[in-house]
PDB file of C-alpha atoms in Angstrom:
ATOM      1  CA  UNK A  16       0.000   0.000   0.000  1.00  0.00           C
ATOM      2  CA  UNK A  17       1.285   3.707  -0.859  1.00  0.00           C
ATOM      3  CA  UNK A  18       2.433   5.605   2.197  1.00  0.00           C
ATOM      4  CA  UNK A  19       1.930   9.639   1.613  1.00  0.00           C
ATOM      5  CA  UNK A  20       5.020  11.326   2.835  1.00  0.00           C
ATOM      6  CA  UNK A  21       4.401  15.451   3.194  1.00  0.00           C
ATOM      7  CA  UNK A  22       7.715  17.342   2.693  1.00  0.00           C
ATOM      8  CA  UNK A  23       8.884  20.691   3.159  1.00  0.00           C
ATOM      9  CA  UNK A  24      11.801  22.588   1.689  1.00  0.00           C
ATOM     10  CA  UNK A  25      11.599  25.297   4.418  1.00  0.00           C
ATOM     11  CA  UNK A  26      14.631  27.031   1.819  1.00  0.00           C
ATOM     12  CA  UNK A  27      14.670  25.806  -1.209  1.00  0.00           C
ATOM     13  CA  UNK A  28      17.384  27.965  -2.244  1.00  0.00           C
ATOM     14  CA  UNK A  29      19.526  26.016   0.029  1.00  0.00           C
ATOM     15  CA  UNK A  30      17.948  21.957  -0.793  1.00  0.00           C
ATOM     16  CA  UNK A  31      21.093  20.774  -2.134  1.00  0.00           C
ATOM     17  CA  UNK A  32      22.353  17.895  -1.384  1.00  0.00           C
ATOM     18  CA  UNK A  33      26.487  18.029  -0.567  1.00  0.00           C
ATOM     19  CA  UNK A  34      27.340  16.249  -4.301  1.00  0.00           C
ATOM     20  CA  UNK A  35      26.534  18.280  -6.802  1.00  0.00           C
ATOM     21  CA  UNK A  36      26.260  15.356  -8.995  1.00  0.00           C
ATOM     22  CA  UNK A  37      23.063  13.810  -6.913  1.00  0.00           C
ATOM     23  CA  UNK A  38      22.069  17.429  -6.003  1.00  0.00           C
ATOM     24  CA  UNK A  39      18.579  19.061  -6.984  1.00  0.00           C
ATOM     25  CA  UNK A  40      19.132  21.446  -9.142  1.00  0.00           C
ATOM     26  CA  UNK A  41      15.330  23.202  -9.358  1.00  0.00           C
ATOM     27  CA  UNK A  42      14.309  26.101  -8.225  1.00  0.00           C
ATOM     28  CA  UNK A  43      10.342  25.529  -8.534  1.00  0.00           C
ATOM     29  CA  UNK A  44       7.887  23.620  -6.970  1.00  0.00           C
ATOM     30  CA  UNK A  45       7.180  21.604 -10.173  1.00  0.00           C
ATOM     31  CA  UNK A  46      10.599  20.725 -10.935  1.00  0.00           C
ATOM     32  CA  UNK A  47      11.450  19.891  -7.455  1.00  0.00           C
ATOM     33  CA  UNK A  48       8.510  17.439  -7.697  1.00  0.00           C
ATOM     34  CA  UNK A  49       9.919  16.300 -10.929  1.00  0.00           C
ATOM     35  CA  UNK A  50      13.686  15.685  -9.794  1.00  0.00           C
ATOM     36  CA  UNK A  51      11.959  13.918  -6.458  1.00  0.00           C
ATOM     37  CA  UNK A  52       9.702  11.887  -8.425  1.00  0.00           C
ATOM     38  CA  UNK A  53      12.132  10.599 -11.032  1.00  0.00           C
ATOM     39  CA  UNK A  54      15.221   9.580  -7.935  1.00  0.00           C
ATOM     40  CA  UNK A  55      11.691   7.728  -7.178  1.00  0.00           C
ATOM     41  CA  UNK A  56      10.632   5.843 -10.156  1.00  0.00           C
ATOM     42  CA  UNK A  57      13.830   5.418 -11.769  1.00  0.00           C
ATOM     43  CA  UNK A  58      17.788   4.006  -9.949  1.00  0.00           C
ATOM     44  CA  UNK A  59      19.175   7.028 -12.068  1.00  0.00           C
ATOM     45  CA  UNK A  60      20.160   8.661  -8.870  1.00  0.00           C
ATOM     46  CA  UNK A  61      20.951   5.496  -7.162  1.00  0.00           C
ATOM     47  CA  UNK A  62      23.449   4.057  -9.553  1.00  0.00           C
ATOM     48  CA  UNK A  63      24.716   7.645  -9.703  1.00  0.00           C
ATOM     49  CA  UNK A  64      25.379   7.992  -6.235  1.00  0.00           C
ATOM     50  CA  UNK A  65      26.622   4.213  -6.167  1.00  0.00           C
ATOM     51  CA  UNK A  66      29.174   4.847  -8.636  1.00  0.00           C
ATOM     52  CA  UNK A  67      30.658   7.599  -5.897  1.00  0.00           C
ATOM     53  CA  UNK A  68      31.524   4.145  -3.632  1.00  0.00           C
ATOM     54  CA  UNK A  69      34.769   2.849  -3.572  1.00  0.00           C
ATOM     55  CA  UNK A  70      33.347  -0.854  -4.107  1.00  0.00           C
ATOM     56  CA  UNK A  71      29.848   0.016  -6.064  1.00  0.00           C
ATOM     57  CA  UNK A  72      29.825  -3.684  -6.328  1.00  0.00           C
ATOM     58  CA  UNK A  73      29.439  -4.189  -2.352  1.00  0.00           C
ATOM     59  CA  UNK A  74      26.894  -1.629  -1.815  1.00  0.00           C
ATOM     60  CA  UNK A  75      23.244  -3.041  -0.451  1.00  0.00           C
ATOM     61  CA  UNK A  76      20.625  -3.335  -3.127  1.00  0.00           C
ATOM     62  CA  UNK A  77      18.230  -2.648  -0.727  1.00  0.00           C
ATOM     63  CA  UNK A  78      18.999   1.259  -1.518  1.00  0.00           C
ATOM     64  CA  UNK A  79      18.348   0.960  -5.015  1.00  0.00           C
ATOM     65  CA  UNK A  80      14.841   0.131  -4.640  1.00  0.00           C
ATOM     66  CA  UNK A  81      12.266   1.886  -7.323  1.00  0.00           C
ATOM     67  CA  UNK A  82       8.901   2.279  -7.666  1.00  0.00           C
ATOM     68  CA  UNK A  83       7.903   3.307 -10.959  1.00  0.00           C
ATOM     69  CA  UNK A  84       4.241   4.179  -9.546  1.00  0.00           C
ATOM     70  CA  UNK A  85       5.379   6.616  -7.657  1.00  0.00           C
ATOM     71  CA  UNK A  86       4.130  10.611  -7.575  1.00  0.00           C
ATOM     72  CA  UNK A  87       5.022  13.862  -6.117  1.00  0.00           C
ATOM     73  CA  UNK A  88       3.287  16.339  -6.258  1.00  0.00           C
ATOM     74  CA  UNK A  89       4.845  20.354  -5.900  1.00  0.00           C
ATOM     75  CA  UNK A  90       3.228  23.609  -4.452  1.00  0.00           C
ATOM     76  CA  UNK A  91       5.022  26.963  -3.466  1.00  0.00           C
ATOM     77  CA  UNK A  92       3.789  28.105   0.077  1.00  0.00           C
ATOM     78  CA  UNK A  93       5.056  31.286   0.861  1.00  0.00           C
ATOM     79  CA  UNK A  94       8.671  31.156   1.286  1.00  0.00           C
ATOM     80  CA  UNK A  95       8.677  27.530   1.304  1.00  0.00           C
ATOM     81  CA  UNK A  96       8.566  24.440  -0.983  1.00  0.00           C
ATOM     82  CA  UNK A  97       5.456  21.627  -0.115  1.00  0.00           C
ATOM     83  CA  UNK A  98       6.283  18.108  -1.406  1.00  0.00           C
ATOM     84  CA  UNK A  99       3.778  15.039  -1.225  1.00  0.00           C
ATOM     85  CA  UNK A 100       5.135  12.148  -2.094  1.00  0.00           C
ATOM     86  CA  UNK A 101       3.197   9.185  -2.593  1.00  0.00           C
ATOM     87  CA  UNK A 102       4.986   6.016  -2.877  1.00  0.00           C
ATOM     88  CA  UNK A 103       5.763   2.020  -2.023  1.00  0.00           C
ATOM     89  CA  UNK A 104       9.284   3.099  -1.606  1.00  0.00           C
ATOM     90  CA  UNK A 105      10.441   2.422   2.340  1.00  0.00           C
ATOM     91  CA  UNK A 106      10.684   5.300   4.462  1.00  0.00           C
ATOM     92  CA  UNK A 107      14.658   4.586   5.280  1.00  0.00           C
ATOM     93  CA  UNK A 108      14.853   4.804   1.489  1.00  0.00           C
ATOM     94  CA  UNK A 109      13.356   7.459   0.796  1.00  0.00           C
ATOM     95  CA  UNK A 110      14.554  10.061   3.343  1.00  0.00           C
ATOM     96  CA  UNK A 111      17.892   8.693   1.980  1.00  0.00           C
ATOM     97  CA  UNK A 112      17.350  10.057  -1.503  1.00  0.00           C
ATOM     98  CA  UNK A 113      16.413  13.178   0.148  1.00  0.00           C
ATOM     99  CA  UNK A 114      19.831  13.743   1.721  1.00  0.00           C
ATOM    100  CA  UNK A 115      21.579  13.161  -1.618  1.00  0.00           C
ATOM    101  CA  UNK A 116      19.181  15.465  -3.120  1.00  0.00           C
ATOM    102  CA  UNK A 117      18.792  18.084  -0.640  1.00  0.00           C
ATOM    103  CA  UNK A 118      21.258  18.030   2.184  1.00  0.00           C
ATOM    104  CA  UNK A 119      19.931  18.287   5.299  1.00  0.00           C
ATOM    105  CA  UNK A 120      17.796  20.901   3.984  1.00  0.00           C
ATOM    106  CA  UNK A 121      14.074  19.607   4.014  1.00  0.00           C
ATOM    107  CA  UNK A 122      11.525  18.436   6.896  1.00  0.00           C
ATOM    108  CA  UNK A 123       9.131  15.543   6.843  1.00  0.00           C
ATOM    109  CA  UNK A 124       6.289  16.848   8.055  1.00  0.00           C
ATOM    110  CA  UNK A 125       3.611  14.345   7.628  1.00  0.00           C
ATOM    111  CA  UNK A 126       3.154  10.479   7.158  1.00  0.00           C
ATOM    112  CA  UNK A 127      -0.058   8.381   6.425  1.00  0.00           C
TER     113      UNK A 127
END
């Protein structure tokens, strides 16, 4: 079943993850939604990051999960960026993908 994850980019000037090769690189709502929802759906980002590993070959699978069902959806809220993902994708996993994409610059604010 599809867990809803609420997210919020409380700068998104400043969601970038410390690689600038698995960084976001939006600047809207939509496009953050769209960089989010593709490290979802697709290993792009995965296999990107995994190639950064000194033995790719030895790193858990288990990060690499997709689910090519997945959605976000993008709004602009003031100041701040509101993401809702809705996905199959473990939570682990997914707040994962957020660090390489944002840094420690987003907040879960909401899971059901």
């Amino acid at each position: 079943m599809p867990v809803h994850y609420s997210i919020s980019l409380p700068d998104p000037s400043a969601a970038r993850g410390s690689d600038p090769r698995l960084s976001f690189t939006a600047n809207g709502a939509d496009t953050f939604a769209e960089q989010l929802q593709e490290a979802l759906r697709t290993p792009v980002l995965f296999e990107r990051w995994r190639a950064t590993q000194e033995e790719p070959d030895d790193v858990d699978p288990h990060w690499g999960v997709t689910d090519p069902e997945a959605t976000v959806s993008g709004r602009q809220s003031d100041l701040r960026i509101d993401l809702v993902a809705i996905t199959r994708i473990p939570g682990d996993v997914l707040k994962q993908r957020l660090r390489w994409l944002a840094g420690n610059h987003w907040e879960l604010r909401d899971v059901r």
